[in-house]
PDB file of C-alpha atoms in Angstrom:
ATOM      1  CA  MET Z   1     -12.634  10.819 -17.335  1.00 47.00           C
ATOM      2  CA  SER Z   2     -12.935  14.088 -19.113  1.00 42.00           C
ATOM      3  CA  ASP Z   3     -10.849  14.574 -22.251  1.00 47.00           C
ATOM      4  CA  LYS Z   4      -9.376  18.041 -21.917  1.00 44.00           C
ATOM      5  CA  SER Z   5      -9.329  18.341 -25.684  1.00 43.00           C
ATOM      6  CA  GLY Z   6     -13.101  18.301 -25.737  1.00 44.00           C
ATOM      7  CA  GLY Z   7     -14.067  14.619 -25.795  1.00 45.00           C
ATOM      8  CA  SER Z   8     -15.381  12.624 -22.853  1.00 45.00           C
ATOM      9  CA  THR Z   9     -13.158   9.701 -21.981  1.00 46.00           C
ATOM     10  CA  LYS Z  10     -15.204   8.819 -18.925  1.00 43.00           C
ATOM     11  CA  GLN Z  11     -18.221   8.405 -21.118  1.00 44.00           C
ATOM     12  CA  ASN Z  12     -16.211   6.463 -23.664  1.00 47.00           C
ATOM     13  CA  MET Z  13     -14.741   4.019 -21.154  1.00 48.00           C
ATOM     14  CA  SER Z  14     -17.617   3.510 -18.751  1.00 43.00           C
ATOM     15  CA  LYS Z  15     -20.709   3.331 -20.935  1.00 42.00           C
ATOM     16  CA  SER Z  16     -21.671   1.027 -23.703  1.00 41.00           C
ATOM     17  CA  ALA Z  17     -24.636   1.343 -25.979  1.00 40.00           C
ATOM     18  CA  PRO Z  18     -27.840   0.890 -23.942  1.00 40.00           C
ATOM     19  CA  VAL Z  19     -28.558  -2.756 -23.254  1.00 38.00           C
ATOM     20  CA  GLU Z  20     -32.089  -3.917 -22.615  1.00 41.00           C
ATOM     21  CA  SER Z  21     -32.498  -5.889 -19.423  1.00 41.00           C
ATOM     22  CA  LYS Z  22     -32.769  -9.565 -20.204  1.00 45.00           C
ATOM     23  CA  GLY Z  23     -35.599 -11.659 -18.855  1.00 46.00           C
ATOM     24  CA  PRO Z  24     -35.534 -15.439 -18.529  1.00 43.00           C
ATOM     25  CA  ARG Z  25     -34.580 -17.021 -21.811  1.00 45.00           C
ATOM     26  CA  LYS Z  26     -37.249 -19.359 -23.130  1.00 43.00           C
ATOM     27  CA  ILE Z  27     -34.982 -22.190 -24.233  1.00 44.00           C
ATOM     28  CA  LYS Z  28     -36.228 -25.752 -24.486  1.00 47.00           C
ATOM     29  CA  ALA Z  29     -34.076 -28.513 -23.074  1.00 49.00           C
ATOM     30  CA  LEU Z  30     -32.133 -30.254 -25.796  1.00 49.00           C
ATOM     31  CA  PRO Z  31     -32.837 -33.968 -26.267  1.00 49.00           C
ATOM     32  CA  SER Z  32     -30.341 -36.223 -24.521  1.00 48.00           C
ATOM     33  CA  ARG Z  33     -27.577 -37.591 -26.705  1.00 50.00           C
ATOM     34  CA  PRO Z  34     -25.835 -40.959 -26.339  1.00 46.00           C
ATOM     35  CA  VAL Z  35     -22.313 -39.989 -25.293  1.00 49.00           C
ATOM     36  CA  ASN Z  36     -19.680 -41.296 -22.910  1.00 66.00           C
ATOM     37  CA  ASN Z  37     -21.048 -39.537 -19.862  1.00 77.00           C
ATOM     38  CA  ILE Z  38     -19.177 -38.904 -16.633  1.00 92.00           C
ATOM     39  CA  ARG Z  39     -20.990 -38.853 -13.329  1.00 95.00           C
ATOM     40  CA  ASP Z  40     -20.110 -35.885 -11.165  1.00 95.00           C
ATOM     41  CA  ASN Z  41     -18.384 -36.863  -7.931  1.00 93.00           C
ATOM     42  CA  THR Z  42     -20.012 -34.118  -5.866  1.00 92.00           C
ATOM     43  CA  PHE Z  43     -23.555 -33.883  -7.147  1.00 96.00           C
ATOM     44  CA  TRP Z  44     -24.680 -37.470  -7.598  1.00 97.00           C
ATOM     45  CA  TYR Z  45     -27.266 -38.125  -4.914  1.00 96.00           C
ATOM     46  CA  SER Z  46     -28.318 -41.734  -4.344  1.00 94.00           C
ATOM     47  CA  ASP Z  47     -31.857 -40.575  -3.552  1.00 95.00           C
ATOM     48  CA  GLY Z  48     -32.028 -38.096  -6.438  1.00 94.00           C
ATOM     49  CA  ASN Z  49     -34.949 -38.334  -8.851  1.00 92.00           C
ATOM     50  CA  ILE Z  50     -33.671 -36.463 -11.912  1.00 93.00           C
ATOM     51  CA  VAL Z  51     -30.429 -36.529 -13.907  1.00 94.00           C
ATOM     52  CA  ILE Z  52     -29.204 -33.334 -15.531  1.00 95.00           C
ATOM     53  CA  GLN Z  53     -26.721 -33.539 -18.373  1.00 95.00           C
ATOM     54  CA  ALA Z  54     -24.274 -30.708 -19.052  1.00 96.00           C
ATOM     55  CA  GLY Z  55     -21.896 -31.582 -21.847  1.00 93.00           C
ATOM     56  CA  VAL Z  56     -20.541 -35.000 -20.913  1.00 93.00           C
ATOM     57  CA  LYS Z  57     -21.128 -34.521 -17.175  1.00 95.00           C
ATOM     58  CA  LEU Z  58     -24.136 -36.011 -15.383  1.00 97.00           C
ATOM     59  CA  PHE Z  59     -25.650 -34.744 -12.130  1.00 97.00           C
ATOM     60  CA  LYS Z  60     -28.226 -36.753 -10.153  1.00 97.00           C
ATOM     61  CA  LEU Z  61     -30.303 -34.258  -8.217  1.00 96.00           C
ATOM     62  CA  HIS Z  62     -33.627 -33.544  -6.541  1.00 95.00           C
ATOM     63  CA  ALA Z  63     -36.147 -32.103  -8.980  1.00 93.00           C
ATOM     64  CA  SER Z  64     -38.040 -30.178  -6.288  1.00 92.00           C
ATOM     65  CA  ARG Z  65     -34.913 -28.274  -5.265  1.00 93.00           C
ATOM     66  CA  LEU Z  66     -34.045 -27.396  -8.853  1.00 94.00           C
ATOM     67  CA  GLN Z  67     -37.584 -26.120  -9.390  1.00 93.00           C
ATOM     68  CA  ARG Z  68     -37.408 -24.068  -6.211  1.00 93.00           C
ATOM     69  CA  PHE Z  69     -34.292 -22.159  -7.243  1.00 94.00           C
ATOM     70  CA  CYS Z  70     -34.308 -22.240 -11.062  1.00 95.00           C
ATOM     71  CA  VAL Z  71     -37.193 -20.849 -13.091  1.00 94.00           C
ATOM     72  CA  TYR Z  72     -35.943 -22.835 -16.081  1.00 94.00           C
ATOM     73  CA  PHE Z  73     -36.729 -26.143 -14.356  1.00 93.00           C
ATOM     74  CA  LYS Z  74     -39.888 -24.790 -12.753  1.00 90.00           C
ATOM     75  CA  GLU Z  75     -41.300 -23.962 -16.183  1.00 86.00           C
ATOM     76  CA  MET Z  76     -40.205 -27.194 -17.804  1.00 80.00           C
ATOM     77  CA  VAL Z  77     -43.396 -28.884 -18.993  1.00 59.00           C
ATOM     78  CA  ASP Z  78     -42.361 -32.532 -18.711  1.00 63.00           C
ATOM     79  CA  LEU Z  79     -39.873 -32.753 -15.860  1.00 67.00           C
ATOM     80  CA  ASP Z  80     -40.926 -36.347 -15.138  1.00 68.00           C
ATOM     81  CA  GLY Z  81     -39.398 -37.322 -18.409  1.00 61.00           C
ATOM     82  CA  GLY Z  82     -42.089 -39.034 -20.463  1.00 66.00           C
ATOM     83  CA  ASP Z  83     -40.129 -40.868 -23.139  1.00 69.00           C
ATOM     84  CA  ALA Z  84     -36.818 -39.291 -22.104  1.00 71.00           C
ATOM     85  CA  LYS Z  85     -33.709 -41.379 -21.632  1.00 86.00           C
ATOM     86  CA  ARG Z  86     -33.393 -42.724 -18.088  1.00 90.00           C
ATOM     87  CA  ILE Z  87     -30.488 -43.474 -15.802  1.00 92.00           C
ATOM     88  CA  GLU Z  88     -31.160 -45.394 -12.582  1.00 92.00           C
ATOM     89  CA  ALA Z  89     -34.877 -44.939 -13.328  1.00 90.00           C
ATOM     90  CA  CYS Z  90     -34.462 -41.147 -13.369  1.00 91.00           C
ATOM     91  CA  PRO Z  91     -35.348 -39.044 -16.441  1.00 91.00           C
ATOM     92  CA  VAL Z  92     -32.407 -37.281 -18.059  1.00 92.00           C
ATOM     93  CA  HIS Z  93     -32.676 -33.635 -19.095  1.00 92.00           C
ATOM     94  CA  ASN Z  94     -30.122 -31.258 -20.570  1.00 92.00           C
ATOM     95  CA  VAL Z  95     -29.175 -27.827 -19.357  1.00 95.00           C
ATOM     96  CA  PRO Z  96     -30.049 -24.947 -21.717  1.00 94.00           C
ATOM     97  CA  GLN Z  97     -27.824 -24.498 -24.724  1.00 93.00           C
ATOM     98  CA  GLY Z  98     -24.937 -22.231 -23.767  1.00 92.00           C
ATOM     99  CA  ALA Z  99     -24.621 -23.444 -20.178  1.00 96.00           C
ATOM    100  CA  THR Z 100     -21.443 -25.432 -19.556  1.00 96.00           C
ATOM    101  CA  ALA Z 101     -20.785 -28.193 -17.051  1.00 96.00           C
ATOM    102  CA  GLU Z 102     -18.450 -25.884 -15.133  1.00 95.00           C
ATOM    103  CA  GLY Z 103     -21.038 -23.134 -15.006  1.00 95.00           C
ATOM    104  CA  PHE Z 104     -23.878 -25.473 -14.018  1.00 97.00           C
ATOM    105  CA  LYS Z 105     -21.823 -27.044 -11.240  1.00 95.00           C
ATOM    106  CA  ALA Z 106     -20.991 -23.590  -9.879  1.00 94.00           C
ATOM    107  CA  VAL Z 107     -24.728 -22.846  -9.803  1.00 96.00           C
ATOM    108  CA  LEU Z 108     -25.335 -26.116  -7.952  1.00 96.00           C
ATOM    109  CA  TYR Z 109     -22.887 -25.088  -5.247  1.00 93.00           C
ATOM    110  CA  VAL Z 110     -25.062 -22.033  -4.591  1.00 93.00           C
ATOM    111  CA  VAL Z 111     -28.249 -24.100  -4.564  1.00 92.00           C
ATOM    112  CA  GLU Z 112     -26.989 -27.156  -2.688  1.00 91.00           C
ATOM    113  CA  VAL Z 113     -24.032 -26.114  -0.502  1.00 87.00           C
ATOM    114  CA  PRO Z 114     -23.997 -22.305  -0.308  1.00 80.00           C
ATOM    115  CA  PHE Z 115     -21.300 -22.197   2.392  1.00 73.00           C
ATOM    116  CA  GLU Z 116     -18.770 -23.802   0.056  1.00 67.00           C
ATOM    117  CA  THR Z 117     -19.681 -21.220  -2.572  1.00 58.00           C
ATOM    118  CA  PHE Z 118     -18.139 -18.488  -0.456  1.00 55.00           C
ATOM    119  CA  THR Z 119     -15.025 -20.453   0.494  1.00 56.00           C
ATOM    120  CA  SER Z 120     -14.200 -21.936  -2.907  1.00 67.00           C
ATOM    121  CA  LYS Z 121     -12.201 -20.148  -5.582  1.00 75.00           C
ATOM    122  CA  LEU Z 122     -13.170 -19.766  -9.210  1.00 81.00           C
ATOM    123  CA  THR Z 123     -11.082 -18.543 -12.105  1.00 85.00           C
ATOM    124  CA  LEU Z 124     -12.372 -15.628 -14.149  1.00 87.00           C
ATOM    125  CA  PRO Z 125     -13.551 -17.964 -16.964  1.00 89.00           C
ATOM    126  CA  GLY Z 126     -15.265 -20.052 -14.272  1.00 91.00           C
ATOM    127  CA  ILE Z 127     -17.085 -17.037 -12.876  1.00 91.00           C
ATOM    128  CA  ILE Z 128     -18.214 -16.027 -16.361  1.00 92.00           C
ATOM    129  CA  ALA Z 129     -19.456 -19.585 -16.987  1.00 94.00           C
ATOM    130  CA  MET Z 130     -21.368 -19.417 -13.699  1.00 94.00           C
ATOM    131  CA  LEU Z 131     -22.862 -16.051 -14.614  1.00 93.00           C
ATOM    132  CA  GLU Z 132     -24.042 -17.340 -17.977  1.00 93.00           C
ATOM    133  CA  ALA Z 133     -25.456 -20.587 -16.574  1.00 96.00           C
ATOM    134  CA  ALA Z 134     -27.274 -18.759 -13.772  1.00 95.00           C
ATOM    135  CA  HIS Z 135     -28.854 -16.440 -16.317  1.00 94.00           C
ATOM    136  CA  LEU Z 136     -29.900 -19.237 -18.667  1.00 94.00           C
ATOM    137  CA  LEU Z 137     -31.406 -21.160 -15.763  1.00 96.00           C
ATOM    138  CA  SER Z 138     -33.021 -18.012 -14.331  1.00 95.00           C
ATOM    139  CA  CYS Z 139     -31.442 -18.771 -10.957  1.00 96.00           C
ATOM    140  CA  ASN Z 140     -31.408 -15.400  -9.199  1.00 94.00           C
ATOM    141  CA  SER Z 141     -29.496 -16.541  -6.120  1.00 93.00           C
ATOM    142  CA  ALA Z 142     -26.626 -17.884  -8.237  1.00 94.00           C
ATOM    143  CA  LEU Z 143     -26.730 -14.842 -10.516  1.00 93.00           C
ATOM    144  CA  HIS Z 144     -26.304 -12.572  -7.489  1.00 92.00           C
ATOM    145  CA  VAL Z 145     -23.337 -14.613  -6.257  1.00 92.00           C
ATOM    146  CA  ALA Z 146     -21.737 -14.655  -9.716  1.00 92.00           C
ATOM    147  CA  LYS Z 147     -21.927 -10.868  -9.960  1.00 90.00           C
ATOM    148  CA  ARG Z 148     -20.317 -10.503  -6.553  1.00 87.00           C
ATOM    149  CA  ARG Z 149     -17.592 -12.980  -7.450  1.00 87.00           C
ATOM    150  CA  LEU Z 150     -16.876 -11.066 -10.635  1.00 87.00           C
ATOM    151  CA  ALA Z 151     -16.461  -7.900  -8.578  1.00 83.00           C
ATOM    152  CA  THR Z 152     -13.872  -9.645  -6.381  1.00 80.00           C
ATOM    153  CA  VAL Z 153     -11.642 -10.261  -9.404  1.00 80.00           C
ATOM    154  CA  TRP Z 154     -11.601  -6.568 -10.285  1.00 75.00           C
ATOM    155  CA  ASP Z 155     -12.965  -4.470  -7.490  1.00 69.00           C
ATOM    156  CA  PRO Z 156     -14.730  -1.368  -8.818  1.00 61.00           C
ATOM    157  CA  HIS Z 157     -12.748   1.051  -6.653  1.00 64.00           C
ATOM    158  CA  PRO Z 158     -11.997   4.413  -8.308  1.00 63.00           C
ATOM    159  CA  VAL Z 159      -8.386   3.618  -9.223  1.00 72.00           C
ATOM    160  CA  PRO Z 160      -7.399   0.082 -10.270  1.00 74.00           C
ATOM    161  CA  ALA Z 161      -4.920  -1.654  -7.999  1.00 71.00           C
ATOM    162  CA  ARG Z 162      -1.703  -3.014  -9.444  1.00 74.00           C
ATOM    163  CA  PRO Z 163      -2.376  -6.490 -10.892  1.00 68.00           C
ATOM    164  CA  ASP Z 164      -0.857  -9.573  -9.308  1.00 69.00           C
ATOM    165  CA  PRO Z 165       2.067 -10.659 -11.543  1.00 70.00           C
ATOM    166  CA  GLU Z 166       1.419 -14.261 -10.466  1.00 69.00           C
ATOM    167  CA  ASN Z 167      -2.180 -14.117 -11.674  1.00 71.00           C
ATOM    168  CA  VAL Z 168      -2.120 -12.422 -15.056  1.00 78.00           C
ATOM    169  CA  ILE Z 169      -5.534 -12.587 -16.705  1.00 84.00           C
ATOM    170  CA  PRO Z 170      -5.475 -13.261 -20.472  1.00 89.00           C
ATOM    171  CA  TYR Z 171      -6.909 -10.389 -22.469  1.00 92.00           C
ATOM    172  CA  THR Z 172      -9.405 -12.788 -24.040  1.00 92.00           C
ATOM    173  CA  SER Z 173     -10.880 -13.410 -20.574  1.00 90.00           C
ATOM    174  CA  THR Z 174     -10.995  -9.665 -20.026  1.00 92.00           C
ATOM    175  CA  ILE Z 175     -12.977  -9.273 -23.246  1.00 94.00           C
ATOM    176  CA  ALA Z 176     -15.402 -11.966 -22.072  1.00 91.00           C
ATOM    177  CA  THR Z 177     -15.843 -10.009 -18.843  1.00 90.00           C
ATOM    178  CA  ILE Z 178     -16.663  -6.871 -20.821  1.00 91.00           C
ATOM    179  CA  HIS Z 179     -19.366  -8.739 -22.724  1.00 91.00           C
ATOM    180  CA  ARG Z 180     -20.942 -10.240 -19.609  1.00 89.00           C
ATOM    181  CA  ALA Z 181     -20.700  -7.007 -17.622  1.00 88.00           C
ATOM    182  CA  GLY Z 182     -22.464  -5.208 -20.462  1.00 87.00           C
ATOM    183  CA  ASP Z 183     -25.130  -7.908 -20.660  1.00 86.00           C
ATOM    184  CA  TYR Z 184     -25.957  -7.638 -16.976  1.00 86.00           C
ATOM    185  CA  ASN Z 185     -25.519  -3.869 -16.518  1.00 84.00           C
ATOM    186  CA  LEU Z 186     -22.418  -4.196 -14.324  1.00 86.00           C
ATOM    187  CA  PHE Z 187     -21.075  -0.868 -15.494  1.00 85.00           C
ATOM    188  CA  SER Z 188     -18.413  -0.370 -12.805  1.00 84.00           C
ATOM    189  CA  ILE Z 189     -16.942  -3.792 -13.574  1.00 88.00           C
ATOM    190  CA  GLU Z 190     -17.211  -3.131 -17.302  1.00 89.00           C
ATOM    191  CA  LYS Z 191     -15.234   0.084 -16.884  1.00 89.00           C
ATOM    192  CA  ARG Z 192     -12.591  -1.666 -14.807  1.00 88.00           C
ATOM    193  CA  ALA Z 193     -12.292  -4.449 -17.388  1.00 90.00           C
ATOM    194  CA  PHE Z 194     -11.882  -1.849 -20.133  1.00 92.00           C
ATOM    195  CA  TYR Z 195      -8.929  -0.343 -18.264  1.00 92.00           C
ATOM    196  CA  GLU Z 196      -7.356  -3.792 -17.855  1.00 91.00           C
ATOM    197  CA  LEU Z 197      -7.640  -4.207 -21.606  1.00 93.00           C
ATOM    198  CA  LEU Z 198      -6.340  -0.709 -22.248  1.00 94.00           C
ATOM    199  CA  SER Z 199      -3.192  -1.481 -20.221  1.00 93.00           C
ATOM    200  CA  SER Z 200      -2.702  -4.989 -21.661  1.00 93.00           C
ATOM    201  CA  GLU Z 201       0.439  -5.303 -23.765  1.00 92.00           C
ATOM    202  CA  ASN Z 202      -0.841  -8.538 -25.315  1.00 92.00           C
ATOM    203  CA  TYR Z 203      -4.087  -6.890 -26.407  1.00 95.00           C
ATOM    204  CA  TRP Z 204      -2.256  -4.095 -28.217  1.00 95.00           C
ATOM    205  CA  GLN Z 205       0.109  -6.605 -29.808  1.00 93.00           C
ATOM    206  CA  ALA Z 206      -2.955  -8.342 -31.219  1.00 93.00           C
ATOM    207  CA  TYR Z 207      -4.555  -5.036 -32.208  1.00 94.00           C
ATOM    208  CA  PHE Z 208      -1.572  -3.621 -34.081  1.00 93.00           C
ATOM    209  CA  HIS Z 209       0.077  -6.777 -35.422  1.00 91.00           C
ATOM    210  CA  THR Z 210      -2.751  -9.194 -36.253  1.00 88.00           C
ATOM    211  CA  ASN Z 211      -6.112  -8.968 -37.946  1.00 86.00           C
ATOM    212  CA  ARG Z 212      -7.933  -6.729 -35.485  1.00 87.00           C
ATOM    213  CA  GLU Z 213     -11.257  -7.882 -36.908  1.00 87.00           C
ATOM    214  CA  SER Z 214     -10.558 -11.242 -35.277  1.00 89.00           C
ATOM    215  CA  ILE Z 215     -10.616  -9.624 -31.823  1.00 92.00           C
ATOM    216  CA  ASP Z 216     -13.953 -10.359 -30.170  1.00 92.00           C
ATOM    217  CA  LEU Z 217     -14.840  -6.698 -29.686  1.00 94.00           C
ATOM    218  CA  SER Z 218     -17.037  -4.462 -31.776  1.00 92.00           C
ATOM    219  CA  ALA Z 219     -15.323  -1.875 -33.971  1.00 92.00           C
ATOM    220  CA  TYR Z 220     -16.886   0.777 -31.731  1.00 92.00           C
ATOM    221  CA  ASP Z 221     -15.307  -0.706 -28.578  1.00 93.00           C
ATOM    222  CA  ARG Z 222     -11.929  -1.099 -30.271  1.00 93.00           C
ATOM    223  CA  GLU Z 223     -11.969   2.529 -31.363  1.00 93.00           C
ATOM    224  CA  ARG Z 224     -12.988   3.927 -27.990  1.00 92.00           C
ATOM    225  CA  LEU Z 225     -10.225   1.886 -26.355  1.00 94.00           C
ATOM    226  CA  LEU Z 226      -7.706   3.376 -28.766  1.00 95.00           C
ATOM    227  CA  HIS Z 227      -9.057   6.875 -28.088  1.00 95.00           C
ATOM    228  CA  ALA Z 228      -8.889   6.394 -24.312  1.00 94.00           C
ATOM    229  CA  ARG Z 229      -5.329   5.068 -24.619  1.00 95.00           C
ATOM    230  CA  ASP Z 230      -4.272   8.135 -26.593  1.00 96.00           C
ATOM    231  CA  VAL Z 231      -5.908  10.571 -24.174  1.00 96.00           C
ATOM    232  CA  LEU Z 232      -4.524   8.941 -21.026  1.00 96.00           C
ATOM    233  CA  GLY Z 233      -1.095   8.705 -22.616  1.00 96.00           C
ATOM    234  CA  ARG Z 234      -1.161  12.415 -23.427  1.00 96.00           C
ATOM    235  CA  TRP Z 235      -2.208  13.327 -19.909  1.00 97.00           C
ATOM    236  CA  TRP Z 236       0.540  11.134 -18.463  1.00 98.00           C
ATOM    237  CA  ARG Z 237       3.270  12.679 -20.600  1.00 98.00           C
ATOM    238  CA  GLU Z 238       2.183  16.196 -19.682  1.00 97.00           C
ATOM    239  CA  PHE Z 239       2.258  15.287 -16.004  1.00 98.00           C
ATOM    240  CA  VAL Z 240       5.452  13.275 -15.845  1.00 97.00           C
ATOM    241  CA  LEU Z 241       7.564  15.824 -17.754  1.00 97.00           C
ATOM    242  CA  THR Z 242       6.759  18.469 -15.150  1.00 95.00           C
ATOM    243  CA  PRO Z 243       9.375  18.454 -12.360  1.00 93.00           C
ATOM    244  CA  PRO Z 244       8.322  18.043  -8.724  1.00 91.00           C
ATOM    245  CA  GLU Z 245       6.886  21.094  -7.058  1.00 84.00           C
ATOM    246  CA  ALA Z 246       9.382  22.458  -4.561  1.00 74.00           C
ATOM    247  CA  THR Z 247       8.398  22.439  -0.908  1.00 62.00           C
ATOM    248  CA  GLN Z 248       8.886  26.220  -0.914  1.00 57.00           C
ATOM    249  CA  ARG Z 249       8.418  28.062  -4.173  1.00 54.00           C
ATOM    250  CA  GLY Z 250      10.818  30.908  -3.440  1.00 44.00           C
ATOM    251  CA  ASN Z 251      10.946  34.085  -5.513  1.00 43.00           C
ATOM    252  CA  PRO Z 252       9.103  33.774  -8.865  1.00 46.00           C
ATOM    253  CA  ALA Z 253      11.015  36.792 -10.194  1.00 46.00           C
ATOM    254  CA  THR Z 254      14.370  35.020  -9.906  1.00 43.00           C
ATOM    255  CA  GLY Z 255      13.051  31.575 -10.795  1.00 46.00           C
ATOM    256  CA  ARG Z 256      14.726  30.110  -7.724  1.00 50.00           C
ATOM    257  CA  THR Z 257      13.129  27.823  -5.157  1.00 55.00           C
ATOM    258  CA  LYS Z 258      13.761  27.811  -1.438  1.00 58.00           C
ATOM    259  CA  CYS Z 259      13.964  24.045  -1.254  1.00 70.00           C
ATOM    260  CA  LYS Z 260      16.774  23.457   1.233  1.00 64.00           C
ATOM    261  CA  TRP Z 261      17.755  19.987   0.149  1.00 70.00           C
ATOM    262  CA  CYS Z 262      17.478  19.843  -3.652  1.00 75.00           C
ATOM    263  CA  THR Z 263      20.617  20.511  -5.650  1.00 76.00           C
ATOM    264  CA  TYR Z 264      18.497  22.099  -8.368  1.00 74.00           C
ATOM    265  CA  LYS Z 265      17.272  25.537  -7.294  1.00 72.00           C
ATOM    266  CA  VAL Z 266      16.535  27.273 -10.606  1.00 78.00           C
ATOM    267  CA  THR Z 267      13.231  26.374 -12.257  1.00 80.00           C
ATOM    268  CA  THR Z 268      14.703  25.991 -15.752  1.00 86.00           C
ATOM    269  CA  GLU Z 269      17.467  23.789 -14.394  1.00 87.00           C
ATOM    270  CA  ARG Z 270      14.962  21.615 -12.539  1.00 88.00           C
ATOM    271  CA  GLU Z 271      12.938  21.168 -15.732  1.00 91.00           C
ATOM    272  CA  ARG Z 272      15.980  20.265 -17.812  1.00 93.00           C
ATOM    273  CA  VAL Z 273      17.436  17.731 -15.376  1.00 93.00           C
ATOM    274  CA  TRP Z 274      14.060  16.167 -14.599  1.00 95.00           C
ATOM    275  CA  ARG Z 275      13.094  15.716 -18.240  1.00 96.00           C
ATOM    276  CA  LEU Z 276      16.455  14.187 -19.129  1.00 96.00           C
ATOM    277  CA  PHE Z 277      16.005  11.664 -16.336  1.00 96.00           C
ATOM    278  CA  ILE Z 278      12.412  10.756 -17.262  1.00 97.00           C
ATOM    279  CA  ILE Z 279      13.160  10.343 -20.955  1.00 97.00           C
ATOM    280  CA  GLY Z 280      16.459   8.555 -20.364  1.00 96.00           C
ATOM    281  CA  LYS Z 281      14.938   5.949 -18.053  1.00 96.00           C
ATOM    282  CA  GLY Z 282      12.057   5.279 -20.442  1.00 97.00           C
ATOM    283  CA  ASP Z 283       9.379   6.332 -17.959  1.00 97.00           C
ATOM    284  CA  LEU Z 284       7.815   8.767 -20.417  1.00 97.00           C
ATOM    285  CA  GLU Z 285       6.569   5.911 -22.595  1.00 96.00           C
ATOM    286  CA  HIS Z 286       6.392   3.043 -20.119  1.00 96.00           C
ATOM    287  CA  GLY Z 287       4.113   4.999 -17.810  1.00 96.00           C
ATOM    288  CA  ALA Z 288       1.843   5.989 -20.686  1.00 96.00           C
ATOM    289  CA  LEU Z 289       0.915   2.313 -21.085  1.00 94.00           C
ATOM    290  CA  ASP Z 290      -0.529   2.130 -17.553  1.00 94.00           C
ATOM    291  CA  PRO Z 291      -0.745   5.667 -16.141  1.00 96.00           C
ATOM    292  CA  LEU Z 292      -3.111   4.815 -13.290  1.00 94.00           C
ATOM    293  CA  ARG Z 293      -0.687   2.296 -11.798  1.00 92.00           C
ATOM    294  CA  TYR Z 294       2.744   3.531 -12.849  1.00 95.00           C
ATOM    295  CA  ASN Z 295       4.031   5.054  -9.612  1.00 95.00           C
ATOM    296  CA  LEU Z 296       7.146   6.743 -10.940  1.00 96.00           C
ATOM    297  CA  VAL Z 297       8.465   7.945  -7.577  1.00 96.00           C
ATOM    298  CA  ASP Z 298       8.040   4.552  -5.954  1.00 95.00           C
ATOM    299  CA  LEU Z 299       9.812   2.852  -8.862  1.00 95.00           C
ATOM    300  CA  ARG Z 300      12.675   5.370  -9.152  1.00 96.00           C
ATOM    301  CA  ARG Z 301      12.977   6.719  -5.618  1.00 94.00           C
ATOM    302  CA  GLN Z 302      16.589   5.712  -4.979  1.00 94.00           C
ATOM    303  CA  ASP Z 303      17.740   6.781  -8.445  1.00 94.00           C
ATOM    304  CA  LEU Z 304      16.079  10.167  -7.970  1.00 93.00           C
ATOM    305  CA  LEU Z 305      17.639  10.621  -4.535  1.00 90.00           C
ATOM    306  CA  ASN Z 306      20.995   9.787  -6.092  1.00 90.00           C
ATOM    307  CA  GLU Z 307      20.293  12.551  -8.623  1.00 87.00           C
ATOM    308  CA  TRP Z 308      20.004  14.974  -5.674  1.00 84.00           C
ATOM    309  CA  TRP Z 309      16.265  15.405  -5.618  1.00 89.00           C
ATOM    310  CA  CYS Z 310      15.096  15.750  -2.034  1.00 86.00           C
ATOM    311  CA  MET Z 311      12.578  13.492  -0.307  1.00 88.00           C
ATOM    312  CA  ASP Z 312      10.077  16.311   0.202  1.00 87.00           C
ATOM    313  CA  CYS Z 313       9.979  17.188  -3.496  1.00 88.00           C
ATOM    314  CA  LEU Z 314       9.584  13.528  -4.447  1.00 92.00           C
ATOM    315  CA  ARG Z 315       6.759  13.184  -1.951  1.00 92.00           C
ATOM    316  CA  ASN Z 316       5.066  16.181  -3.572  1.00 92.00           C
ATOM    317  CA  LYS Z 317       5.368  14.532  -6.987  1.00 95.00           C
ATOM    318  CA  GLU Z 318       3.977  11.216  -5.757  1.00 96.00           C
ATOM    319  CA  ASN Z 319       1.027  12.903  -4.052  1.00 96.00           C
ATOM    320  CA  ALA Z 320       0.351  14.910  -7.209  1.00 96.00           C
ATOM    321  CA  TRP Z 321       0.316  11.677  -9.233  1.00 96.00           C
ATOM    322  CA  LYS Z 322      -2.140  10.048  -6.831  1.00 94.00           C
ATOM    323  CA  ALA Z 323      -4.446  13.049  -7.156  1.00 94.00           C
ATOM    324  CA  LYS Z 324      -4.166  12.880 -10.945  1.00 95.00           C
ATOM    325  CA  THR Z 325      -5.067   9.193 -11.056  1.00 94.00           C
ATOM    326  CA  VAL Z 326      -8.351   9.947  -9.291  1.00 91.00           C
ATOM    327  CA  GLU Z 327      -9.009  12.773 -11.752  1.00 92.00           C
ATOM    328  CA  TRP Z 328      -8.097  10.629 -14.736  1.00 92.00           C
ATOM    329  CA  TRP Z 329     -10.256   7.744 -13.582  1.00 88.00           C
ATOM    330  CA  GLY Z 330     -13.150  10.169 -13.620  1.00 79.00           C
ATOM    331  CA  TYR Z 331     -14.091  10.772 -10.008  1.00 50.00           C
TER     332      TYR Z 331
END
């Protein structure tokens, strides 16, 4: 997006500070701890020869397969266990610190039963856990799948689609997505997640009415979100207060249109009636909160027809909005 006042909103929303590409993290397995462990129902193989502990979950697996797909296990010096705790004669090792049981199990689906990986559903927090675990384990196949799954939550198409009201994503999960997308150079997903945050009522409630320092975003990211919100809101208000373009402009000297069906023929009259409607219905401010998805004509079509605006003029306004959303998104 290009801020017509001189700034660059596209740059602000779509790019973070440069992030160095991360290589495999050299993290030693933590020593096993005596806890009330739970054996996983799916990944507990009777012929397995190694037990992996993730939190309180235990997974009995084949060491050779783990080493084949995960650099972390391939580089582990003492995979046979040595003096490690044993369960069913198998050495017990922990996942790297930071990998959760949910994330590790999602990685195992990719390694062990890849078909189910593509038919199963994961929540956004689950996908993020998978992404983090795959990175910590240096499992490229799972990392690739996790990135693709993240893209399915918010496709990186130019203009965001209207969110599913039955599947509202908490803004805290959106922030986590921003962090992970920045970590792994998923810039199109990062930009999309920023817009979801920008249009989140709950995020702005937290920003304006709580201690904003408690929000898990850098001051820089919070400020660029606020800037982008202001710019998009200004562009929306300028657009929505302009009445629909008449199908036929008519004579500019008289200020009259040749639109056959609209009651309002004079330009000044069209502006006055249109603005009163937009302000009175609250669309001036409501649309500014989500300008890329607030389809005014679709929402108010019958009311506008009742106000004697013709279908052709409303179609012109809707098409103009669609063109603006592409421009505003930055393409």
